[in-house]
Short mmCIF file of C-alpha atoms in Angstrom, two decimals:
data_model
loop_
_atom_site.label_atom_id
_atom_site.label_comp_id
_atom_site.label_asym_id
_atom_site.label_seq_id
_atom_site.Cartn_x
_atom_site.Cartn_y
_atom_site.Cartn_z
CA MET A 1 5.52 -16.28 14.93
CA SER A 2 6.88 -19.24 16.98
CA ALA A 3 5.37 -22.14 18.07
CA VAL A 4 5.60 -20.51 21.86
CA ALA A 5 4.49 -17.26 20.84
CA ARG A 6 1.59 -18.73 19.03
CA HIS A 7 0.43 -20.85 21.57
CA SER A 8 0.53 -17.82 24.03
CA ALA A 9 -1.55 -15.87 22.07
CA LEU A 10 -4.29 -18.08 21.51
CA ALA A 11 -4.55 -19.25 24.96
CA PRO A 12 -7.88 -17.55 25.96
CA LEU A 13 -9.53 -19.65 23.16
CA ARG A 14 -8.96 -22.88 25.46
CA GLU A 15 -11.17 -21.05 28.12
CA ARG A 16 -14.96 -22.25 27.11
CA ASN A 17 -16.64 -18.83 28.36
CA PHE A 18 -13.95 -16.82 26.28
CA ARG A 19 -14.56 -19.09 23.59
CA TRP A 20 -18.50 -18.92 22.79
CA TYR A 21 -18.21 -14.82 23.60
CA PHE A 22 -15.48 -14.40 20.73
CA LEU A 23 -17.49 -16.52 18.47
CA SER A 24 -20.57 -14.23 19.59
CA ARG A 25 -18.50 -11.08 18.68
CA LEU A 26 -17.21 -12.43 15.32
CA VAL A 27 -21.02 -13.10 14.23
CA ASN A 28 -22.10 -9.48 15.60
CA LEU A 29 -19.03 -7.90 14.41
CA SER A 30 -19.81 -9.10 10.65
CA GLY A 31 -23.08 -7.06 10.61
CA THR A 32 -22.02 -3.91 12.66
CA THR A 33 -19.02 -3.16 10.25
CA MET A 34 -21.61 -2.95 7.59
CA ALA A 35 -24.16 -0.60 9.18
CA PRO A 36 -22.47 2.89 9.33
CA ILE A 37 -21.70 2.74 5.65
CA ALA A 38 -25.01 1.71 4.62
CA LEU A 39 -26.77 4.07 7.37
CA ALA A 40 -24.77 6.88 5.98
CA PHE A 41 -25.61 6.23 2.16
CA ALA A 42 -29.34 5.52 3.21
CA VAL A 43 -29.73 8.63 4.67
CA LEU A 44 -28.33 10.70 1.95
CA GLU A 45 -30.91 8.85 -0.30
CA VAL A 46 -33.74 10.37 1.38
CA SER A 47 -31.93 13.68 2.05
CA ASP A 48 -28.69 14.89 0.43
CA SER A 49 -27.67 17.01 3.37
CA ALA A 50 -24.69 16.53 5.53
CA GLY A 51 -27.06 18.15 8.22
CA ASP A 52 -29.64 15.94 7.96
CA LEU A 53 -26.88 13.04 8.41
CA GLY A 54 -25.54 14.88 11.41
CA VAL A 55 -29.20 14.89 13.11
CA VAL A 56 -29.50 11.19 12.52
CA LEU A 57 -26.15 10.42 13.79
CA ALA A 58 -26.46 12.64 16.89
CA ALA A 59 -29.86 10.67 17.55
CA HIS A 60 -28.00 7.87 18.16
CA SER A 61 -25.01 9.42 20.56
CA ILE A 62 -27.40 11.46 22.55
CA PRO A 63 -29.74 9.10 24.41
CA MET A 64 -26.20 6.89 24.46
CA ILE A 65 -24.74 9.23 26.37
CA VAL A 66 -27.70 10.12 28.31
CA PHE A 67 -28.45 6.44 29.53
CA MET A 68 -24.42 5.60 29.88
CA LEU A 69 -24.24 5.81 33.72
CA ALA A 70 -27.33 4.13 33.93
CA GLY A 71 -26.09 1.41 31.45
CA GLY A 72 -22.76 0.91 33.56
CA VAL A 73 -24.60 0.49 36.95
CA ILE A 74 -27.01 -2.05 35.24
CA ALA A 75 -23.98 -4.17 33.99
CA ASP A 76 -22.38 -4.45 37.41
CA ARG A 77 -25.69 -5.21 39.22
CA VAL A 78 -27.78 -7.71 36.74
CA GLY A 79 -24.81 -9.72 35.23
CA ARG A 80 -22.95 -8.53 31.77
CA THR A 81 -23.67 -11.49 29.89
CA LEU A 82 -27.69 -10.98 30.35
CA VAL A 83 -27.09 -7.54 29.60
CA ILE A 84 -25.31 -8.30 26.25
CA GLN A 85 -27.74 -10.78 25.21
CA GLY A 86 -30.83 -8.26 25.69
CA ALA A 87 -29.25 -5.45 24.26
CA ASN A 88 -28.15 -7.63 21.16
CA VAL A 89 -31.82 -8.77 20.35
CA ALA A 90 -32.99 -5.50 20.82
CA SER A 91 -30.52 -3.77 18.16
CA GLY A 92 -31.40 -6.74 16.07
CA LEU A 93 -34.94 -5.74 16.14
CA SER A 94 -34.55 -1.99 15.64
CA GLN A 95 -32.20 -2.58 12.77
CA GLY A 96 -34.48 -5.29 11.09
CA LEU A 97 -37.43 -2.52 11.05
CA LEU A 98 -35.06 -0.03 9.23
CA ALA A 99 -33.89 -2.25 7.12
CA ALA A 100 -37.69 -3.69 6.37
CA LEU A 101 -38.74 0.19 5.91
CA LEU A 102 -35.63 0.56 3.42
CA LEU A 103 -36.19 -2.30 1.19
CA ALA A 104 -39.93 -1.42 1.05
CA GLY A 105 -39.31 2.07 0.08
CA GLN A 106 -41.14 3.47 2.98
CA ALA A 107 -38.32 5.00 4.98
CA GLU A 108 -38.19 8.69 5.88
CA LEU A 109 -36.15 10.69 7.76
CA TRP A 110 -37.99 10.62 11.11
CA HIS A 111 -37.59 6.56 10.90
CA PHE A 112 -33.78 6.86 10.70
CA VAL A 113 -33.90 9.32 14.01
CA VAL A 114 -36.56 7.46 15.88
CA LEU A 115 -34.97 4.18 15.14
CA SER A 116 -31.19 5.62 15.63
CA ALA A 117 -31.96 6.99 19.14
CA VAL A 118 -33.64 3.43 20.11
CA ASN A 119 -30.20 1.86 19.11
CA GLY A 120 -28.29 4.55 20.94
CA THR A 121 -30.70 4.04 24.37
CA VAL A 122 -29.28 0.10 23.92
CA SER A 123 -25.75 0.91 22.98
CA ALA A 124 -25.48 3.03 26.60
CA VAL A 125 -26.39 -0.40 28.46
CA ASN A 126 -24.50 -2.99 25.88
CA LEU A 127 -21.07 -0.89 25.78
CA PRO A 128 -20.09 -0.86 29.40
CA ALA A 129 -20.88 -4.47 29.73
CA LEU A 130 -19.06 -5.67 26.71
CA ALA A 131 -16.16 -3.54 28.00
CA GLY A 132 -16.34 -5.19 31.39
CA LEU A 133 -16.74 -8.89 30.58
CA VAL A 134 -13.45 -9.92 29.11
CA PRO A 135 -11.60 -10.26 32.72
CA GLN A 136 -14.28 -12.39 33.82
CA LEU A 137 -13.59 -14.67 30.97
CA VAL A 138 -9.68 -15.43 31.38
CA PRO A 139 -7.15 -15.65 33.76
CA ARG A 140 -5.34 -12.28 34.18
CA ALA A 141 -2.08 -13.49 32.66
CA GLN A 142 -4.14 -13.50 29.55
CA LEU A 143 -5.78 -10.42 29.34
CA GLN A 144 -3.31 -8.74 26.58
CA ALA A 145 -3.79 -12.13 24.36
CA ALA A 146 -7.80 -11.96 24.73
CA ASN A 147 -7.92 -8.57 24.04
CA VAL A 148 -5.73 -8.75 21.02
CA LEU A 149 -7.96 -11.72 19.51
CA VAL A 150 -11.06 -9.53 19.95
CA SER A 151 -9.18 -6.55 18.15
CA MET A 152 -7.72 -9.23 15.46
CA THR A 153 -11.71 -10.29 14.59
CA ARG A 154 -12.95 -6.64 14.89
CA SER A 155 -10.18 -5.33 12.54
CA THR A 156 -10.52 -8.53 10.09
CA MET A 157 -14.65 -7.56 9.76
CA LEU A 158 -13.75 -4.16 9.42
CA ILE A 159 -11.68 -4.89 6.43
CA LEU A 160 -14.47 -6.65 4.86
CA GLY A 161 -17.52 -5.18 6.07
CA PRO A 162 -17.52 -1.56 4.87
CA THR A 163 -16.10 -2.87 1.25
CA VAL A 164 -19.45 -5.55 1.28
CA ALA A 165 -21.33 -2.74 2.33
CA ALA A 166 -20.47 -0.16 -0.27
CA GLY A 167 -21.06 -2.92 -2.79
CA LEU A 168 -24.46 -3.61 -1.75
CA VAL A 169 -25.16 -0.12 -1.65
CA VAL A 170 -24.12 0.17 -5.38
CA THR A 171 -25.94 -2.61 -6.17
CA VAL A 172 -29.03 -3.47 -4.36
CA GLY A 173 -29.04 -0.70 -1.86
CA PRO A 174 -28.18 -0.37 1.80
CA GLY A 175 -31.07 -1.76 3.12
CA TRP A 176 -29.74 -5.21 2.68
CA ALA A 177 -26.55 -4.32 4.45
CA LEU A 178 -28.69 -3.12 7.28
CA ALA A 179 -30.69 -6.51 7.28
CA VAL A 180 -27.70 -8.55 7.57
CA ASP A 181 -26.56 -6.24 10.65
CA ALA A 182 -29.95 -7.02 12.35
CA ALA A 183 -29.64 -10.97 11.93
CA ALA A 184 -26.17 -10.93 13.18
CA TRP A 185 -27.20 -9.08 16.25
CA LEU A 186 -30.15 -12.00 16.71
CA VAL A 187 -27.51 -14.79 15.78
CA ALA A 188 -24.78 -13.25 18.56
CA ALA A 189 -27.43 -13.24 21.42
CA VAL A 190 -27.92 -16.94 20.75
CA MET A 191 -24.46 -17.83 20.81
CA LEU A 192 -23.74 -16.16 24.37
CA LEU A 193 -26.25 -18.97 25.79
CA PRO A 194 -23.46 -21.22 26.70
CA VAL A 195 -21.39 -18.57 28.35
CA ARG A 196 -21.82 -19.22 32.38
CA ILE A 197 -20.09 -16.88 35.00
CA PRO A 198 -20.92 -17.30 38.69
CA ALA A 199 -23.02 -14.32 40.08
CA ARG A 200 -21.08 -11.92 42.15
CA THR A 201 -21.44 -12.21 46.04
CA ARG A 202 -21.76 -9.12 47.90
CA GLN A 203 -20.60 -8.27 51.27
CA GLY A 204 -22.93 -6.49 53.58
CA VAL A 205 -26.03 -4.30 52.51
CA THR A 206 -26.09 -3.39 48.22
CA PRO A 207 -25.61 0.13 47.85
CA SER A 208 -28.37 2.25 46.06
CA VAL A 209 -28.22 3.09 42.31
CA LEU A 210 -27.03 6.60 43.12
CA GLY A 211 -24.31 5.09 45.86
CA GLU A 212 -23.19 2.98 43.02
CA LEU A 213 -22.64 5.70 41.07
CA ARG A 214 -21.07 7.92 43.36
CA GLU A 215 -18.52 5.12 43.87
CA GLY A 216 -17.71 5.02 40.37
CA TRP A 217 -17.50 8.79 40.35
CA THR A 218 -15.10 8.81 43.17
CA PHE A 219 -12.81 6.41 41.74
CA PHE A 220 -13.09 8.33 38.50
CA ARG A 221 -11.71 11.60 39.44
CA SER A 222 -9.15 10.35 42.08
CA THR A 223 -7.54 8.44 39.14
CA THR A 224 -5.68 10.89 37.02
CA TRP A 225 -4.51 9.15 34.10
CA LEU A 226 -8.05 8.02 33.96
CA TRP A 227 -9.74 11.49 33.87
CA VAL A 228 -7.02 12.84 31.50
CA VAL A 229 -7.51 10.80 28.77
CA VAL A 230 -11.18 11.07 29.05
CA LEU A 231 -10.93 14.71 28.90
CA VAL A 232 -9.24 14.96 25.89
CA PHE A 233 -11.43 12.48 24.35
CA SER A 234 -14.13 14.18 24.79
CA VAL A 235 -12.96 16.73 22.54
CA THR A 236 -11.02 14.52 20.07
CA ASN A 237 -14.24 12.07 19.39
CA GLY A 238 -16.33 14.96 18.38
CA ILE A 239 -13.73 16.21 16.13
CA HIS A 240 -13.72 12.49 14.47
CA GLU A 241 -17.26 12.15 14.77
CA GLY A 242 -17.84 15.64 12.86
CA ALA A 243 -14.94 15.58 10.31
CA PHE A 244 -14.54 11.94 9.22
CA ASN A 245 -17.80 10.24 10.12
CA THR A 246 -19.98 13.14 8.92
CA LEU A 247 -18.50 15.18 6.21
CA GLY A 248 -16.34 12.22 4.91
CA PRO A 249 -19.43 10.57 3.30
CA VAL A 250 -20.40 13.98 2.11
CA LEU A 251 -16.90 14.65 0.45
CA ALA A 252 -16.97 11.24 -1.11
CA LYS A 253 -20.21 11.48 -2.61
CA ASP A 254 -19.53 14.96 -3.83
CA SER A 255 -16.17 14.00 -5.59
CA ASP A 256 -14.24 11.35 -7.69
CA ILE A 257 -14.10 9.35 -4.49
CA GLY A 258 -17.35 8.20 -4.52
CA GLU A 259 -19.30 5.41 -2.19
CA HIS A 260 -16.96 2.56 -3.42
CA GLY A 261 -13.96 4.84 -2.64
CA TRP A 262 -15.17 5.84 0.78
CA GLY A 263 -15.67 1.87 1.53
CA LEU A 264 -11.98 1.54 0.41
CA ILE A 265 -10.80 3.93 2.86
CA VAL A 266 -12.87 2.66 6.02
CA SER A 267 -11.34 -0.86 5.17
CA ALA A 268 -8.01 0.63 4.61
CA GLN A 269 -8.22 1.72 8.09
CA ALA A 270 -8.92 -1.53 9.26
CA VAL A 271 -5.85 -2.79 7.40
CA GLY A 272 -3.97 -0.82 9.46
CA LEU A 273 -6.05 -2.28 12.50
CA LEU A 274 -5.18 -5.77 11.58
CA VAL A 275 -1.40 -5.75 10.61
CA MET A 276 -0.95 -3.94 14.42
CA THR A 277 -3.22 -6.56 16.08
CA LEU A 278 -0.72 -9.40 14.43
CA VAL A 279 2.33 -7.27 15.59
CA LEU A 280 0.70 -7.19 19.41
CA MET A 281 0.18 -10.80 19.17
CA ARG A 282 4.02 -10.69 19.95
CA VAL A 283 4.75 -8.01 21.54
CA THR A 284 3.86 -6.70 25.11
CA LEU A 285 3.05 -3.26 25.86
CA GLN A 286 4.98 -2.42 29.24
CA ARG A 287 3.55 1.53 29.07
CA PRO A 288 0.05 1.22 27.53
CA LEU A 289 -0.81 4.79 27.70
CA LEU A 290 2.38 5.89 26.51
CA VAL A 291 2.48 4.28 23.14
CA GLY A 292 -1.37 4.42 23.19
CA MET A 293 -1.62 8.15 23.10
CA VAL A 294 1.10 8.77 20.56
CA GLY A 295 -0.50 6.11 18.43
CA VAL A 296 -3.95 7.47 18.71
CA ALA A 297 -2.69 10.83 17.55
CA PHE A 298 -2.42 9.61 14.25
CA PHE A 299 -6.26 9.16 14.03
CA GLY A 300 -6.20 12.62 13.06
CA LEU A 301 -4.19 11.98 9.89
CA PRO A 302 -7.00 10.76 7.56
CA ILE A 303 -8.90 14.06 8.30
CA LEU A 304 -5.96 16.01 7.64
CA VAL A 305 -5.50 14.51 4.42
CA MET A 306 -8.81 14.79 3.14
CA GLY A 307 -8.83 18.11 3.43
CA ALA A 308 -5.22 18.63 2.01
CA VAL A 309 -5.53 15.98 -0.70
CA PRO A 310 -9.24 14.92 -1.29
CA GLN A 311 -8.13 11.60 -3.26
CA THR A 312 -8.90 8.07 -2.45
CA PHE A 313 -5.22 6.68 -2.40
CA PRO A 314 -3.61 9.29 -0.13
CA ILE A 315 -6.46 9.01 2.52
CA MET A 316 -6.24 5.25 2.31
CA LEU A 317 -2.67 5.27 3.14
CA ALA A 318 -3.47 7.63 5.76
CA ALA A 319 -6.15 5.35 7.23
CA VAL A 320 -3.87 2.41 7.34
CA VAL A 321 -1.64 4.31 9.44
CA ALA A 322 -4.38 5.86 11.65
CA GLY A 323 -5.71 1.97 12.17
CA MET A 324 -2.02 0.94 13.12
CA GLY A 325 -2.08 3.87 16.20
CA VAL A 326 -5.51 3.15 17.41
CA GLU A 327 -5.18 -0.27 17.59
CA ILE A 328 -2.38 0.52 20.17
CA PHE A 329 -4.42 2.58 21.98
CA GLY A 330 -7.48 0.08 22.11
CA LEU A 331 -5.37 -2.29 23.77
CA GLY A 332 -3.10 -0.20 25.79
CA TRP A 333 -6.51 1.63 27.14
CA ASN A 334 -8.33 -1.73 27.92
CA LEU A 335 -5.07 -3.11 29.68
CA ALA A 336 -4.92 -0.07 31.78
CA MET A 337 -8.61 -0.23 32.52
CA GLN A 338 -8.80 -4.11 33.19
CA GLU A 339 -5.61 -4.31 35.07
CA ASN A 340 -6.01 -1.05 37.40
CA VAL A 341 -9.77 -0.74 38.00
CA PRO A 342 -11.67 -3.32 40.62
CA GLU A 343 -13.44 -5.97 38.47
CA GLU A 344 -16.71 -4.99 40.83
CA MET A 345 -16.94 -1.47 39.31
CA LEU A 346 -15.25 -1.63 35.99
CA SER A 347 -18.83 -1.34 33.97
CA ARG A 348 -19.22 1.85 35.96
CA ALA A 349 -15.50 3.12 35.17
CA TYR A 350 -16.24 2.15 31.82
CA SER A 351 -19.23 4.32 31.59
CA TYR A 352 -17.78 7.20 33.10
CA ASP A 353 -15.08 6.76 30.43
CA MET A 354 -17.47 6.20 27.52
CA LEU A 355 -19.98 9.31 29.05
CA GLY A 356 -16.95 12.09 29.12
CA SER A 357 -15.65 10.39 25.78
CA PHE A 358 -18.69 10.42 23.86
CA VAL A 359 -20.13 13.64 25.06
CA ALA A 360 -19.05 15.93 22.36
CA MET A 361 -19.77 13.58 19.71
CA PRO A 362 -23.30 14.69 18.88
CA VAL A 363 -21.67 18.26 19.21
CA GLY A 364 -19.47 17.34 16.21
CA GLN A 365 -22.13 15.50 14.41
CA LEU A 366 -24.57 18.60 14.35
CA THR A 367 -21.82 21.37 13.88
CA PHE A 368 -19.58 20.09 11.49
CA GLY A 369 -22.00 20.18 8.46
CA PRO A 370 -22.91 24.26 8.96
CA LEU A 371 -19.30 24.65 9.71
CA ALA A 372 -18.21 22.99 6.40
CA GLU A 373 -21.03 25.53 4.51
CA ALA A 374 -19.72 28.65 6.32
CA PHE A 375 -15.70 28.16 6.11
CA GLY A 376 -15.34 25.55 3.24
CA MET A 377 -15.13 21.61 3.89
CA ARG A 378 -11.21 21.30 3.02
CA ALA A 379 -10.50 24.11 5.62
CA VAL A 380 -12.61 22.74 8.15
CA LEU A 381 -11.09 19.27 7.60
CA VAL A 382 -7.53 20.55 7.70
CA THR A 383 -8.10 22.26 11.04
CA ALA A 384 -9.95 19.65 12.54
CA GLY A 385 -7.19 16.89 11.73
CA THR A 386 -4.50 19.39 13.13
CA ALA A 387 -6.29 20.00 16.38
CA TYR A 388 -6.96 16.11 16.75
CA LEU A 389 -2.94 15.41 16.22
CA LEU A 390 -2.11 17.94 18.66
CA LEU A 391 -4.76 17.46 21.41
CA SER A 392 -3.90 13.73 21.48
CA LEU A 393 -0.23 14.48 22.15
CA ALA A 394 -1.13 17.12 24.78
CA THR A 395 -1.79 14.27 27.34
CA LEU A 396 1.56 13.04 27.40
CA LEU A 397 2.33 16.32 29.67
CA SER A 398 0.50 14.33 32.55
CA ARG A 399 3.22 11.83 33.94
CA SER A 400 0.49 9.47 35.25
CA VAL A 401 -0.61 9.24 31.59
CA ARG A 402 2.97 8.65 30.33
CA SER A 403 4.23 6.78 33.28
CA LEU A 404 1.33 4.28 33.56
CA PRO A 405 2.72 0.74 33.83
CA ARG A 406 1.43 -2.77 33.29
CA ALA A 407 -0.08 -3.88 36.72
CA SER A 408 0.70 -7.34 35.87
CA ALA A 409 2.39 -8.26 32.37
CA PRO A 410 3.50 -11.75 31.35
CA GLU A 411 6.68 -12.59 30.43
CA PRO A 412 7.35 -10.85 26.85
CA ALA A 413 8.28 -12.10 23.43
CA GLY A 414 9.04 -8.65 23.02
CA THR A 415 8.03 -5.00 24.69
CA VAL A 416 7.47 -1.77 23.51
CA ASP A 417 8.39 1.02 25.69
CA ALA A 418 9.70 4.63 25.21
CA VAL A 419 12.01 6.68 26.76
CA THR A 420 10.30 9.58 28.56
#
């Protein structure tokens, strides 16, 4: 990387608010990347059932979906930094309680369900606030660089976290991995204290909560590229949750892949994320949704390979490709949202996005276990992976998706575009 490109890529870190936010996310992600592996195998220790694991995952997803719109309004009204701090503390306390129950050997299935529901409710408030905060921390010209830096942190932790979590599960049990996650949530909350964002001044009468929800809905339904992508993700996220996150650990536990192999697969996906993050530090996306939807289609590839060739190494290769693709989509989607949605309603727009995108997740979590028992796990995985690929590419039939340009792109060191 040239000195000029490196200078541009690291420019957001010179902004004090972004620097503290970046460090807070780094600490937070060091724990949260361990949690899914630890939680999955902790549940399977208590109840060796894909159906029960699906219930625990759905217990997180359902309240997150139910309260997501309220979370977007709260973030836009109260202030995103304060909302994130409160959510971090609540998540740290709930994860700490679950870790304590596991370490004491007292955890039962209903504990997982209840505490997962608490975390899901907190996530409903936290996620829209997180998604809407970055544009308040850096100048608009640095948005891609800021998003890439956050993605690089996430990718790095996703490589280390699952592997470390799998090692802890095998050696000392999943409780310790959840304890690390709990501590990370609390430390991350403290590290946001130096972030200072001026309070937004409102003109005229402050609209009611329902009025703000209507404003967000009007923007959502009138923005074609937004609702088209969210509509497809309402299906594909259900597929991914049911096939990869619910059936995947069961397949690993019942095969030669094992817990350690599953940790390697999840980490391999993160390697793909990190590789593409480094590329995107030099390359400017000019049509963020066109390349993003092509990239995210490959997120279905590991599901397909799990059904066709259920072996660790082939699935790891597919996971690397999937990680590269989903990183392109993640950046493209954030740029599309942050550059084309008014800042004062950004968290609400993200909440409608998340509501639509997450609505089918509990359906996938609850149904893929019974589907695997009825039709065979491998057949279900092959079908699910194929459907994911085709549905993702179908979004490009919409001109508004494939043609959306950057609203304000800096002078590129290189560009990614495609011929329509």
